Amino acid sequence: MESKILNHKNIYYPPGGILIWIIIFLELITFGIALIVMVFYGQKELEIFHTSRLQLNTTIGTINTLFLITSGYFMARSVSYLRKGQKEKSSLFLKLTMLGGLFFLGLKTIEYYFKIEAGLTVGHNTFFTFYWMLTLFHVIHVIVGLVILTSVLVGLRKNPSKVAIEDVEASAAFWHMCDLIWLLLFPVIYLLF
Amino acid sequence: MRGITITLASLLILTLISVVFANYAHGYMVFGILILAALKFIGISFCFMELKKAHSFWKVGLLLFLVLFMISVLFLAK
């Protein structure tokens, strides 16, 4: 495994690298502004947003939150084991991380299926326009995260000596970013109105 | 390793509390939900993402974003 000692207290070397943190901030600001606009419209159409929110399945949203948080925990442990040179355990926890992501996508698919069946599509009302745009955009991030983690897993299997811990940390930071975005989406979309 | 396990347990409990809070509390519901979400956000960023090891610039930047977001939502949803 390739690694060099980085001082994370240096402003240019946050854990995961400066580039991934610039992306994280841009993503958080984008989703943050979209959610603030959603709350703004929510106050204008209070009744519609309330009745629409009640049509969402909070249980599925909650279970998905638990999946993503647990998946993030597995990712943190995978990075921790890799730093200690325990590649087998790191790979195992990486697989568990990806499993959490796949469960999230599975439940989201079920949720989307029932919404489409009920006719609650993107043009149904303002609430569902925001719901579809924000959650689908997040789902795309989760899929991209899974692709990145798959490449890390393949690297760990085929040529572990070439895997740089900085790259794994950056991949982990991207995965945790999906958690952070969901932690903003979940309360506003599923609970607030 | 023990620290992140404790963080995980706290995050799971906070998630369940926020759902119960949203269903049963009405007076300060918005405030309560946002505070719980902010705590979870801090738990993941500082513990799982190891932001606690980073330069203050990144810590302050993320906390600033969080505070601005929460204040904006609270102000609009009141």
PDB file of N, CA and C in Angstrom, chain A residues 8-12 14-15 18 21-22 24-25 28-29 31-33 35-36 39-40 43 53 58 62 65-66 69-70 72-73 76-77 79-81 83-84 169 173 176-177 179-181 183-184 186-188 191-193, chain B residues 1 4-8 11-13 15-16 18-19 22-23 29-31 33-34 37 40-42 44-45 47-63 65-66 68-70 72-74 76-78:
ATOM      1  N   HIS A   8      -2.766  16.651   8.430  1.00  0.00           N
ATOM      2  CA  HIS A   8      -4.116  17.140   8.131  1.00  0.00           C
ATOM      3  C   HIS A   8      -4.384  18.518   8.743  1.00  0.00           C
ATOM      4  N   LYS A   9      -3.529  18.950   9.675  1.00  0.00           N
ATOM      5  CA  LYS A   9      -3.710  20.286  10.262  1.00  0.00           C
ATOM      6  C   LYS A   9      -3.303  21.379   9.271  1.00  0.00           C
ATOM      7  N   ASN A  10      -2.566  20.952   8.232  1.00  0.00           N
ATOM      8  CA  ASN A  10      -2.218  21.892   7.160  1.00  0.00           C
ATOM      9  C   ASN A  10      -3.493  22.206   6.368  1.00  0.00           C
ATOM     10  N   ILE A  11      -3.733  23.477   6.114  1.00  0.00           N
ATOM     11  CA  ILE A  11      -4.975  23.904   5.442  1.00  0.00           C
ATOM     12  C   ILE A  11      -5.150  23.242   4.059  1.00  0.00           C
ATOM     13  N   TYR A  12      -4.037  22.874   3.400  1.00  0.00           N
ATOM     14  CA  TYR A  12      -4.108  22.287   2.053  1.00  0.00           C
ATOM     15  C   TYR A  12      -4.338  20.770   2.061  1.00  0.00           C
ATOM     16  N   PRO A  14      -6.788  18.616   4.033  1.00  0.00           N
ATOM     17  CA  PRO A  14      -7.850  18.073   4.901  1.00  0.00           C
ATOM     18  C   PRO A  14      -7.989  16.569   4.627  1.00  0.00           C
ATOM     19  N   PRO A  15      -8.549  15.786   5.567  1.00  0.00           N
ATOM     20  CA  PRO A  15      -8.670  14.332   5.325  1.00  0.00           C
ATOM     21  C   PRO A  15      -9.469  14.045   4.043  1.00  0.00           C
ATOM     22  N   ILE A  18      -7.872  18.244  -0.620  1.00  0.00           N
ATOM     23  CA  ILE A  18      -8.522  19.558  -0.774  1.00  0.00           C
ATOM     24  C   ILE A  18      -9.576  19.546  -1.896  1.00  0.00           C
ATOM     25  N   TRP A  21     -12.901  18.148  -0.819  1.00  0.00           N
ATOM     26  CA  TRP A  21     -13.595  19.055   0.107  1.00  0.00           C
ATOM     27  C   TRP A  21     -14.189  20.263  -0.617  1.00  0.00           C
ATOM     28  N   ILE A  22     -13.543  20.679  -1.687  1.00  0.00           N
ATOM     29  CA  ILE A  22     -14.136  21.756  -2.501  1.00  0.00           C
ATOM     30  C   ILE A  22     -15.435  21.242  -3.122  1.00  0.00           C
ATOM     31  N   ILE A  24     -17.302  18.797  -1.931  1.00  0.00           N
ATOM     32  CA  ILE A  24     -18.281  18.624  -0.844  1.00  0.00           C
ATOM     33  C   ILE A  24     -18.972  19.955  -0.534  1.00  0.00           C
ATOM     34  N   PHE A  25     -18.191  21.019  -0.429  1.00  0.00           N
ATOM     35  CA  PHE A  25     -18.783  22.329  -0.129  1.00  0.00           C
ATOM     36  C   PHE A  25     -19.718  22.786  -1.253  1.00  0.00           C
ATOM     37  N   LEU A  28     -22.915  20.697  -1.025  1.00  0.00           N
ATOM     38  CA  LEU A  28     -23.743  21.073   0.129  1.00  0.00           C
ATOM     39  C   LEU A  28     -24.434  22.412  -0.111  1.00  0.00           C
ATOM     40  N   ILE A  29     -23.707  23.346  -0.695  1.00  0.00           N
ATOM     41  CA  ILE A  29     -24.304  24.667  -0.974  1.00  0.00           C
ATOM     42  C   ILE A  29     -25.439  24.523  -2.000  1.00  0.00           C
ATOM     43  N   PHE A  31     -27.354  21.784  -2.742  1.00  0.00           N
ATOM     44  CA  PHE A  31     -28.519  21.148  -2.116  1.00  0.00           C
ATOM     45  C   PHE A  31     -29.131  22.067  -1.057  1.00  0.00           C
ATOM     46  N   GLY A  32     -28.273  22.771  -0.303  1.00  0.00           N
ATOM     47  CA  GLY A  32     -28.762  23.671   0.742  1.00  0.00           C
ATOM     48  C   GLY A  32     -29.655  24.754   0.163  1.00  0.00           C
ATOM     49  N   ILE A  33     -29.216  25.386  -0.917  1.00  0.00           N
ATOM     50  CA  ILE A  33     -30.017  26.454  -1.546  1.00  0.00           C
ATOM     51  C   ILE A  33     -31.343  25.877  -2.068  1.00  0.00           C
ATOM     52  N   LEU A  35     -32.983  23.328  -0.969  1.00  0.00           N
ATOM     53  CA  LEU A  35     -33.880  23.032   0.159  1.00  0.00           C
ATOM     54  C   LEU A  35     -34.469  24.308   0.759  1.00  0.00           C
ATOM     55  N   ILE A  36     -33.668  25.370   0.810  1.00  0.00           N
ATOM     56  CA  ILE A  36     -34.171  26.649   1.330  1.00  0.00           C
ATOM     57  C   ILE A  36     -35.281  27.176   0.408  1.00  0.00           C
ATOM     58  N   VAL A  39     -38.417  25.231   1.138  1.00  0.00           N
ATOM     59  CA  VAL A  39     -39.097  25.709   2.354  1.00  0.00           C
ATOM     60  C   VAL A  39     -39.820  27.025   2.058  1.00  0.00           C
ATOM     61  N   PHE A  40     -39.205  27.869   1.249  1.00  0.00           N
ATOM     62  CA  PHE A  40     -39.822  29.145   0.856  1.00  0.00           C
ATOM     63  C   PHE A  40     -41.162  28.891   0.152  1.00  0.00           C
ATOM     64  N   GLN A  43     -43.972  27.555   2.449  1.00  0.00           N
ATOM     65  CA  GLN A  43     -44.732  28.529   3.234  1.00  0.00           C
ATOM     66  C   GLN A  43     -45.817  29.202   2.390  1.00  0.00           C
ATOM     67  N   ARG A  53     -46.622  15.866   1.967  1.00  0.00           N
ATOM     68  CA  ARG A  53     -45.648  15.257   2.878  1.00  0.00           C
ATOM     69  C   ARG A  53     -46.246  14.005   3.536  1.00  0.00           C
ATOM     70  N   THR A  58     -42.687   7.803   5.677  1.00  0.00           N
ATOM     71  CA  THR A  58     -41.628   8.210   6.615  1.00  0.00           C
ATOM     72  C   THR A  58     -40.815   7.011   7.097  1.00  0.00           C
ATOM     73  N   THR A  62     -36.902   6.785   7.070  1.00  0.00           N
ATOM     74  CA  THR A  62     -36.131   6.555   8.304  1.00  0.00           C
ATOM     75  C   THR A  62     -35.183   5.370   8.137  1.00  0.00           C
ATOM     76  N   THR A  65     -32.310   6.307   6.111  1.00  0.00           N
ATOM     77  CA  THR A  65     -31.354   7.116   6.889  1.00  0.00           C
ATOM     78  C   THR A  65     -30.459   6.194   7.713  1.00  0.00           C
ATOM     79  N   LEU A  66     -31.075   5.196   8.349  1.00  0.00           N
ATOM     80  CA  LEU A  66     -30.303   4.244   9.172  1.00  0.00           C
ATOM     81  C   LEU A  66     -29.308   3.471   8.303  1.00  0.00           C
ATOM     82  N   ILE A  69     -26.359   5.907   7.372  1.00  0.00           N
ATOM     83  CA  ILE A  69     -25.498   6.198   8.538  1.00  0.00           C
ATOM     84  C   ILE A  69     -24.633   4.970   8.858  1.00  0.00           C
ATOM     85  N   THR A  70     -25.266   3.780   8.872  1.00  0.00           N
ATOM     86  CA  THR A  70     -24.517   2.552   9.172  1.00  0.00           C
ATOM     87  C   THR A  70     -23.460   2.298   8.100  1.00  0.00           C
ATOM     88  N   GLY A  72     -21.953   4.562   6.352  1.00  0.00           N
ATOM     89  CA  GLY A  72     -20.876   5.527   6.612  1.00  0.00           C
ATOM     90  C   GLY A  72     -19.953   5.045   7.715  1.00  0.00           C
ATOM     91  N   TYR A  73     -20.545   4.411   8.722  1.00  0.00           N
ATOM     92  CA  TYR A  73     -19.757   3.835   9.832  1.00  0.00           C
ATOM     93  C   TYR A  73     -18.820   2.739   9.309  1.00  0.00           C
ATOM     94  N   ALA A  76     -15.924   4.298   7.497  1.00  0.00           N
ATOM     95  CA  ALA A  76     -14.912   4.848   8.417  1.00  0.00           C
ATOM     96  C   ALA A  76     -14.027   3.725   8.971  1.00  0.00           C
ATOM     97  N   ARG A  77     -14.650   2.593   9.280  1.00  0.00           N
ATOM     98  CA  ARG A  77     -13.872   1.450   9.803  1.00  0.00           C
ATOM     99  C   ARG A  77     -12.969   0.859   8.724  1.00  0.00           C
ATOM    100  N   VAL A  79     -11.525   2.465   6.243  1.00  0.00           N
ATOM    101  CA  VAL A  79     -10.356   3.351   6.116  1.00  0.00           C
ATOM    102  C   VAL A  79      -9.402   3.131   7.291  1.00  0.00           C
ATOM    103  N   SER A  80      -9.986   3.007   8.482  1.00  0.00           N
ATOM    104  CA  SER A  80      -9.177   2.805   9.686  1.00  0.00           C
ATOM    105  C   SER A  80      -8.351   1.513   9.599  1.00  0.00           C
ATOM    106  N   TYR A  81      -8.975   0.425   9.125  1.00  0.00           N
ATOM    107  CA  TYR A  81      -8.261  -0.855   8.984  1.00  0.00           C
ATOM    108  C   TYR A  81      -7.188  -0.765   7.898  1.00  0.00           C
ATOM    109  N   ARG A  83      -5.458   1.842   7.074  1.00  0.00           N
ATOM    110  CA  ARG A  83      -4.310   2.583   7.623  1.00  0.00           C
ATOM    111  C   ARG A  83      -3.420   1.661   8.460  1.00  0.00           C
ATOM    112  N   LYS A  84      -4.066   0.689   9.118  1.00  0.00           N
ATOM    113  CA  LYS A  84      -3.297  -0.249   9.949  1.00  0.00           C
ATOM    114  C   LYS A  84      -2.697  -1.385   9.123  1.00  0.00           C
ATOM    115  N   GLU A 169      -9.228   7.558   1.149  1.00  0.00           N
ATOM    116  CA  GLU A 169      -9.812   8.609   2.001  1.00  0.00           C
ATOM    117  C   GLU A 169     -10.698   9.551   1.183  1.00  0.00           C
ATOM    118  N   ALA A 173     -14.609  10.119   1.637  1.00  0.00           N
ATOM    119  CA  ALA A 173     -15.185  11.462   1.833  1.00  0.00           C
ATOM    120  C   ALA A 173     -16.374  11.674   0.894  1.00  0.00           C
ATOM    121  N   HIS A 176     -19.272   9.723   2.362  1.00  0.00           N
ATOM    122  CA  HIS A 176     -19.838  10.420   3.527  1.00  0.00           C
ATOM    123  C   HIS A 176     -20.621  11.662   3.092  1.00  0.00           C
ATOM    124  N   MET A 177     -20.198  12.279   1.982  1.00  0.00           N
ATOM    125  CA  MET A 177     -20.925  13.444   1.469  1.00  0.00           C
ATOM    126  C   MET A 177     -22.378  13.067   1.144  1.00  0.00           C
ATOM    127  N   ASP A 179     -24.094  10.878   2.718  1.00  0.00           N
ATOM    128  CA  ASP A 179     -24.756  10.868   4.043  1.00  0.00           C
ATOM    129  C   ASP A 179     -25.152  12.287   4.441  1.00  0.00           C
ATOM    130  N   LEU A 180     -24.191  13.203   4.313  1.00  0.00           N
ATOM    131  CA  LEU A 180     -24.437  14.595   4.739  1.00  0.00           C
ATOM    132  C   LEU A 180     -25.611  15.205   3.966  1.00  0.00           C
ATOM    133  N   ILE A 181     -25.627  14.977   2.654  1.00  0.00           N
ATOM    134  CA  ILE A 181     -26.717  15.532   1.827  1.00  0.00           C
ATOM    135  C   ILE A 181     -28.053  14.934   2.276  1.00  0.00           C
ATOM    136  N   LEU A 183     -28.801  13.796   5.164  1.00  0.00           N
ATOM    137  CA  LEU A 183     -29.162  14.313   6.492  1.00  0.00           C
ATOM    138  C   LEU A 183     -29.823  15.692   6.405  1.00  0.00           C
ATOM    139  N   LEU A 184     -29.598  16.398   5.296  1.00  0.00           N
ATOM    140  CA  LEU A 184     -30.310  17.669   5.086  1.00  0.00           C
ATOM    141  C   LEU A 184     -31.656  17.420   4.401  1.00  0.00           C
ATOM    142  N   PHE A 186     -33.575  14.556   4.364  1.00  0.00           N
ATOM    143  CA  PHE A 186     -34.549  13.762   5.121  1.00  0.00           C
ATOM    144  C   PHE A 186     -35.446  14.616   6.033  1.00  0.00           C
ATOM    145  N   PRO A 187     -34.887  15.453   6.921  1.00  0.00           N
ATOM    146  CA  PRO A 187     -35.789  16.213   7.797  1.00  0.00           C
ATOM    147  C   PRO A 187     -36.669  17.198   7.042  1.00  0.00           C
ATOM    148  N   VAL A 188     -36.120  17.861   6.014  1.00  0.00           N
ATOM    149  CA  VAL A 188     -36.913  18.886   5.310  1.00  0.00           C
ATOM    150  C   VAL A 188     -38.023  18.231   4.486  1.00  0.00           C
ATOM    151  N   LEU A 191     -40.114  15.291   7.129  1.00  0.00           N
ATOM    152  CA  LEU A 191     -40.610  15.584   8.480  1.00  0.00           C
ATOM    153  C   LEU A 191     -41.168  16.996   8.677  1.00  0.00           C
ATOM    154  N   LEU A 192     -40.616  17.953   7.961  1.00  0.00           N
ATOM    155  CA  LEU A 192     -40.859  19.361   8.308  1.00  0.00           C
ATOM    156  C   LEU A 192     -42.291  19.860   8.062  1.00  0.00           C
ATOM    157  N   PHE A 193     -42.865  19.530   6.925  1.00  0.00           N
ATOM    158  CA  PHE A 193     -44.146  20.159   6.550  1.00  0.00           C
ATOM    159  C   PHE A 193     -45.365  19.478   7.168  1.00  0.00           C
TER     160      PHE A 193
ATOM    161  N   MET B   1     -11.420   3.573  17.239  1.00  0.00           N
ATOM    162  CA  MET B   1     -12.479   2.682  16.721  1.00  0.00           C
ATOM    163  C   MET B   1     -13.714   2.725  17.626  1.00  0.00           C
ATOM    164  N   ILE B   4     -15.928   5.902  16.943  1.00  0.00           N
ATOM    165  CA  ILE B   4     -16.869   5.911  15.817  1.00  0.00           C
ATOM    166  C   ILE B   4     -18.063   4.988  16.079  1.00  0.00           C
ATOM    167  N   THR B   5     -17.837   3.944  16.909  1.00  0.00           N
ATOM    168  CA  THR B   5     -18.961   3.058  17.250  1.00  0.00           C
ATOM    169  C   THR B   5     -19.962   3.800  18.140  1.00  0.00           C
ATOM    170  N   ILE B   6     -19.432   4.587  19.080  1.00  0.00           N
ATOM    171  CA  ILE B   6     -20.319   5.393  19.944  1.00  0.00           C
ATOM    172  C   ILE B   6     -21.064   6.428  19.098  1.00  0.00           C
ATOM    173  N   THR B   7     -20.346   7.022  18.136  1.00  0.00           N
ATOM    174  CA  THR B   7     -20.984   8.004  17.242  1.00  0.00           C
ATOM    175  C   THR B   7     -22.116   7.346  16.458  1.00  0.00           C
ATOM    176  N   LEU B   8     -21.862   6.123  15.936  1.00  0.00           N
ATOM    177  CA  LEU B   8     -22.900   5.410  15.184  1.00  0.00           C
ATOM    178  C   LEU B   8     -24.153   5.227  16.037  1.00  0.00           C
ATOM    179  N   LEU B  11     -25.970   8.466  16.459  1.00  0.00           N
ATOM    180  CA  LEU B  11     -26.638   8.902  15.222  1.00  0.00           C
ATOM    181  C   LEU B  11     -27.933   8.123  14.997  1.00  0.00           C
ATOM    182  N   LEU B  12     -27.886   6.802  15.252  1.00  0.00           N
ATOM    183  CA  LEU B  12     -29.089   5.977  15.061  1.00  0.00           C
ATOM    184  C   LEU B  12     -30.185   6.401  16.037  1.00  0.00           C
ATOM    185  N   ILE B  13     -29.779   6.649  17.291  1.00  0.00           N
ATOM    186  CA  ILE B  13     -30.761   7.059  18.307  1.00  0.00           C
ATOM    187  C   ILE B  13     -31.351   8.434  17.944  1.00  0.00           C
ATOM    188  N   THR B  15     -31.685   9.734  15.017  1.00  0.00           N
ATOM    189  CA  THR B  15     -32.594   9.588  13.864  1.00  0.00           C
ATOM    190  C   THR B  15     -33.979   9.147  14.340  1.00  0.00           C
ATOM    191  N   LEU B  16     -34.007   8.157  15.229  1.00  0.00           N
ATOM    192  CA  LEU B  16     -35.293   7.654  15.718  1.00  0.00           C
ATOM    193  C   LEU B  16     -36.006   8.727  16.543  1.00  0.00           C
ATOM    194  N   SER B  18     -35.776  11.952  16.151  1.00  0.00           N
ATOM    195  CA  SER B  18     -36.297  13.007  15.271  1.00  0.00           C
ATOM    196  C   SER B  18     -37.615  12.592  14.625  1.00  0.00           C
ATOM    197  N   VAL B  19     -37.754  11.286  14.307  1.00  0.00           N
ATOM    198  CA  VAL B  19     -39.010  10.806  13.702  1.00  0.00           C
ATOM    199  C   VAL B  19     -40.134  10.860  14.748  1.00  0.00           C
ATOM    200  N   ALA B  22     -41.117  14.446  15.296  1.00  0.00           N
ATOM    201  CA  ALA B  22     -41.913  15.009  14.191  1.00  0.00           C
ATOM    202  C   ALA B  22     -43.371  14.562  14.269  1.00  0.00           C
ATOM    203  N   ASN B  23     -43.602  13.357  14.809  1.00  0.00           N
ATOM    204  CA  ASN B  23     -44.963  12.825  14.860  1.00  0.00           C
ATOM    205  C   ASN B  23     -45.752  13.298  16.074  1.00  0.00           C
ATOM    206  N   MET B  29     -41.532  21.876  16.958  1.00  0.00           N
ATOM    207  CA  MET B  29     -41.194  20.762  16.078  1.00  0.00           C
ATOM    208  C   MET B  29     -40.067  21.109  15.103  1.00  0.00           C
ATOM    209  N   VAL B  30     -40.212  22.231  14.393  1.00  0.00           N
ATOM    210  CA  VAL B  30     -39.223  22.611  13.375  1.00  0.00           C
ATOM    211  C   VAL B  30     -37.852  22.784  14.014  1.00  0.00           C
ATOM    212  N   PHE B  31     -37.821  23.511  15.132  1.00  0.00           N
ATOM    213  CA  PHE B  31     -36.567  23.759  15.838  1.00  0.00           C
ATOM    214  C   PHE B  31     -35.923  22.439  16.283  1.00  0.00           C
ATOM    215  N   ILE B  33     -36.409  19.314  15.139  1.00  0.00           N
ATOM    216  CA  ILE B  33     -35.971  18.484  14.001  1.00  0.00           C
ATOM    217  C   ILE B  33     -34.645  19.004  13.443  1.00  0.00           C
ATOM    218  N   LEU B  34     -34.550  20.331  13.329  1.00  0.00           N
ATOM    219  CA  LEU B  34     -33.329  20.916  12.757  1.00  0.00           C
ATOM    220  C   LEU B  34     -32.119  20.740  13.679  1.00  0.00           C
ATOM    221  N   ALA B  37     -31.000  17.196  13.348  1.00  0.00           N
ATOM    222  CA  ALA B  37     -30.322  17.008  12.054  1.00  0.00           C
ATOM    223  C   ALA B  37     -28.914  17.617  12.096  1.00  0.00           C
ATOM    224  N   LYS B  40     -26.530  15.329  13.965  1.00  0.00           N
ATOM    225  CA  LYS B  40     -26.131  14.175  13.128  1.00  0.00           C
ATOM    226  C   LYS B  40     -25.109  14.606  12.083  1.00  0.00           C
ATOM    227  N   PHE B  41     -25.344  15.767  11.495  1.00  0.00           N
ATOM    228  CA  PHE B  41     -24.434  16.323  10.474  1.00  0.00           C
ATOM    229  C   PHE B  41     -23.031  16.499  11.068  1.00  0.00           C
ATOM    230  N   ILE B  42     -22.981  17.053  12.278  1.00  0.00           N
ATOM    231  CA  ILE B  42     -21.687  17.274  12.956  1.00  0.00           C
ATOM    232  C   ILE B  42     -21.034  15.925  13.288  1.00  0.00           C
ATOM    233  N   ILE B  44     -21.277  13.013  11.744  1.00  0.00           N
ATOM    234  CA  ILE B  44     -20.706  12.378  10.544  1.00  0.00           C
ATOM    235  C   ILE B  44     -19.474  13.148  10.052  1.00  0.00           C
ATOM    236  N   SER B  45     -19.581  14.475   9.977  1.00  0.00           N
ATOM    237  CA  SER B  45     -18.454  15.232   9.415  1.00  0.00           C
ATOM    238  C   SER B  45     -17.225  15.219  10.329  1.00  0.00           C
ATOM    239  N   CYS B  47     -16.579  13.098  12.990  1.00  0.00           N
ATOM    240  CA  CYS B  47     -16.090  11.789  13.428  1.00  0.00           C
ATOM    241  C   CYS B  47     -15.803  10.856  12.241  1.00  0.00           C
ATOM    242  N   PHE B  48     -16.833  10.546  11.442  1.00  0.00           N
ATOM    243  CA  PHE B  48     -16.635   9.619  10.315  1.00  0.00           C
ATOM    244  C   PHE B  48     -15.682  10.210   9.262  1.00  0.00           C
ATOM    245  N   MET B  49     -15.834  11.519   8.969  1.00  0.00           N
ATOM    246  CA  MET B  49     -14.998  12.148   7.930  1.00  0.00           C
ATOM    247  C   MET B  49     -13.696  12.701   8.500  1.00  0.00           C
ATOM    248  N   GLU B  50     -13.543  12.566   9.794  1.00  0.00           N
ATOM    249  CA  GLU B  50     -12.316  12.974  10.501  1.00  0.00           C
ATOM    250  C   GLU B  50     -12.005  14.456  10.341  1.00  0.00           C
ATOM    251  N   LEU B  51     -13.048  15.259  10.257  1.00  0.00           N
ATOM    252  CA  LEU B  51     -12.831  16.698  10.129  1.00  0.00           C
ATOM    253  C   LEU B  51     -12.187  17.269  11.397  1.00  0.00           C
ATOM    254  N   LYS B  52     -12.337  16.555  12.505  1.00  0.00           N
ATOM    255  CA  LYS B  52     -11.726  17.023  13.763  1.00  0.00           C
ATOM    256  C   LYS B  52     -10.196  17.108  13.636  1.00  0.00           C
ATOM    257  N   LYS B  53      -9.632  16.331  12.681  1.00  0.00           N
ATOM    258  CA  LYS B  53      -8.170  16.357  12.486  1.00  0.00           C
ATOM    259  C   LYS B  53      -7.738  17.493  11.543  1.00  0.00           C
ATOM    260  N   ALA B  54      -8.714  18.120  10.880  1.00  0.00           N
ATOM    261  CA  ALA B  54      -8.383  19.098   9.829  1.00  0.00           C
ATOM    262  C   ALA B  54      -8.084  20.485  10.391  1.00  0.00           C
ATOM    263  N   HIS B  55      -7.606  21.337   9.516  1.00  0.00           N
ATOM    264  CA  HIS B  55      -7.343  22.742   9.857  1.00  0.00           C
ATOM    265  C   HIS B  55      -8.662  23.443  10.205  1.00  0.00           C
ATOM    266  N   SER B  56      -8.593  24.421  11.095  1.00  0.00           N
ATOM    267  CA  SER B  56      -9.806  25.132  11.559  1.00  0.00           C
ATOM    268  C   SER B  56     -10.619  25.717  10.409  1.00  0.00           C
ATOM    269  N   PHE B  57      -9.944  26.080   9.322  1.00  0.00           N
ATOM    270  CA  PHE B  57     -10.629  26.662   8.163  1.00  0.00           C
ATOM    271  C   PHE B  57     -11.773  25.757   7.696  1.00  0.00           C
ATOM    272  N   TRP B  58     -11.493  24.456   7.606  1.00  0.00           N
ATOM    273  CA  TRP B  58     -12.501  23.503   7.107  1.00  0.00           C
ATOM    274  C   TRP B  58     -13.595  23.276   8.138  1.00  0.00           C
ATOM    275  N   LYS B  59     -13.184  23.233   9.409  1.00  0.00           N
ATOM    276  CA  LYS B  59     -14.185  23.036  10.479  1.00  0.00           C
ATOM    277  C   LYS B  59     -15.128  24.238  10.542  1.00  0.00           C
ATOM    278  N   VAL B  60     -14.550  25.426  10.569  1.00  0.00           N
ATOM    279  CA  VAL B  60     -15.366  26.649  10.665  1.00  0.00           C
ATOM    280  C   VAL B  60     -16.247  26.790   9.417  1.00  0.00           C
ATOM    281  N   GLY B  61     -15.667  26.464   8.244  1.00  0.00           N
ATOM    282  CA  GLY B  61     -16.411  26.563   6.985  1.00  0.00           C
ATOM    283  C   GLY B  61     -17.655  25.686   7.003  1.00  0.00           C
ATOM    284  N   LEU B  62     -17.492  24.444   7.449  1.00  0.00           N
ATOM    285  CA  LEU B  62     -18.630  23.521   7.469  1.00  0.00           C
ATOM    286  C   LEU B  62     -19.672  23.944   8.505  1.00  0.00           C
ATOM    287  N   LEU B  63     -19.193  24.376   9.673  1.00  0.00           N
ATOM    288  CA  LEU B  63     -20.129  24.817  10.717  1.00  0.00           C
ATOM    289  C   LEU B  63     -20.870  26.080  10.280  1.00  0.00           C
ATOM    290  N   PHE B  65     -21.624  26.901   7.169  1.00  0.00           N
ATOM    291  CA  PHE B  65     -22.651  26.470   6.217  1.00  0.00           C
ATOM    292  C   PHE B  65     -23.869  25.937   6.979  1.00  0.00           C
ATOM    293  N   LEU B  66     -23.588  25.071   7.972  1.00  0.00           N
ATOM    294  CA  LEU B  66     -24.670  24.434   8.735  1.00  0.00           C
ATOM    295  C   LEU B  66     -25.526  25.478   9.453  1.00  0.00           C
ATOM    296  N   LEU B  68     -25.851  28.708   8.774  1.00  0.00           N
ATOM    297  CA  LEU B  68     -26.593  29.533   7.800  1.00  0.00           C
ATOM    298  C   LEU B  68     -27.799  28.785   7.251  1.00  0.00           C
ATOM    299  N   PHE B  69     -27.598  27.487   6.953  1.00  0.00           N
ATOM    300  CA  PHE B  69     -28.697  26.674   6.423  1.00  0.00           C
ATOM    301  C   PHE B  69     -29.822  26.565   7.456  1.00  0.00           C
ATOM    302  N   MET B  70     -29.452  26.243   8.688  1.00  0.00           N
ATOM    303  CA  MET B  70     -30.458  26.049   9.743  1.00  0.00           C
ATOM    304  C   MET B  70     -31.220  27.347  10.024  1.00  0.00           C
ATOM    305  N   SER B  72     -31.660  29.869   7.983  1.00  0.00           N
ATOM    306  CA  SER B  72     -32.511  30.177   6.824  1.00  0.00           C
ATOM    307  C   SER B  72     -33.804  29.372   6.865  1.00  0.00           C
ATOM    308  N   VAL B  73     -33.667  28.054   7.134  1.00  0.00           N
ATOM    309  CA  VAL B  73     -34.861  27.195   7.178  1.00  0.00           C
ATOM    310  C   VAL B  73     -35.767  27.609   8.335  1.00  0.00           C
ATOM    311  N   LEU B  74     -35.162  27.868   9.499  1.00  0.00           N
ATOM    312  CA  LEU B  74     -35.953  28.277  10.671  1.00  0.00           C
ATOM    313  C   LEU B  74     -36.688  29.581  10.406  1.00  0.00           C
ATOM    314  N   LEU B  76     -37.563  30.868   7.504  1.00  0.00           N
ATOM    315  CA  LEU B  76     -38.617  30.714   6.490  1.00  0.00           C
ATOM    316  C   LEU B  76     -39.793  29.880   6.993  1.00  0.00           C
ATOM    317  N   ALA B  77     -39.496  28.911   7.872  1.00  0.00           N
ATOM    318  CA  ALA B  77     -40.548  27.972   8.299  1.00  0.00           C
ATOM    319  C   ALA B  77     -41.300  28.433   9.540  1.00  0.00           C
ATOM    320  N   LYS B  78     -40.938  29.579  10.094  1.00  0.00           N
ATOM    321  CA  LYS B  78     -41.585  30.006  11.361  1.00  0.00           C
ATOM    322  C   LYS B  78     -43.032  30.447  11.132  1.00  0.00           C
TER     323      LYS B  78
END
